[in-house]
Amino acid sequence: MYINQLQTAGYSIVALEQSSKSESLQSFQFPQKCAVLLGNEKTGVPGDLLEYCDVHLEIPQVGVIRSLNVHVAASLLIWEYSKQHVHAS
């Protein structure tokens, strides 16, 4: 499985998904080498793939509807990663 190959190569696998194990995107310290797993907009990341991920991240939200389009969520994650690794230096 490609996820296992990435982990063997030293990558942390980060799923952007609301789960019982989710950490807040804002407080997560991204490793330099990470691969992001995104789900589709309706069903999210498949449960059988979540078990292979090193961490689950969620974007804190307020209100009744707790959902973002996948491209918006991915943009926020990339911004947070870049703040820590690109703009910090």
CSV table of C-alpha atoms in Angstrom, one decimal, residues 16-17 25 36 38 41 59 61 67-80:
chain,number,residue,atom,x,y,z
A,16,LEU,CA,-7.7,15.8,7.5
A,17,GLU,CA,-10.9,14.4,9.1
A,25,LEU,CA,-5.1,21.9,13.1
A,36,VAL,CA,-1.8,14.5,3.7
A,38,LEU,CA,-8.0,14.1,2.1
A,41,GLU,CA,-16.7,16.1,0.3
A,59,ILE,CA,-10.3,22.5,11.6
A,61,GLN,CA,-15.5,25.4,13.6
A,67,SER,CA,-18.1,21.1,7.2
A,68,LEU,CA,-15.9,22.8,4.7
A,69,ASN,CA,-15.3,22.1,1.0
A,70,VAL,CA,-12.3,19.8,0.6
A,71,HIS,CA,-10.3,22.4,-1.4
A,72,VAL,CA,-10.9,25.0,1.3
A,73,ALA,CA,-9.9,22.6,4.1
A,74,ALA,CA,-6.8,21.6,2.2
A,75,SER,CA,-5.9,25.3,1.7
A,76,LEU,CA,-6.1,25.9,5.4
A,77,LEU,CA,-3.9,22.9,6.1
A,78,ILE,CA,-1.3,23.9,3.6
A,79,TRP,CA,-1.2,27.4,5.0
A,80,GLU,CA,-0.7,26.1,8.5
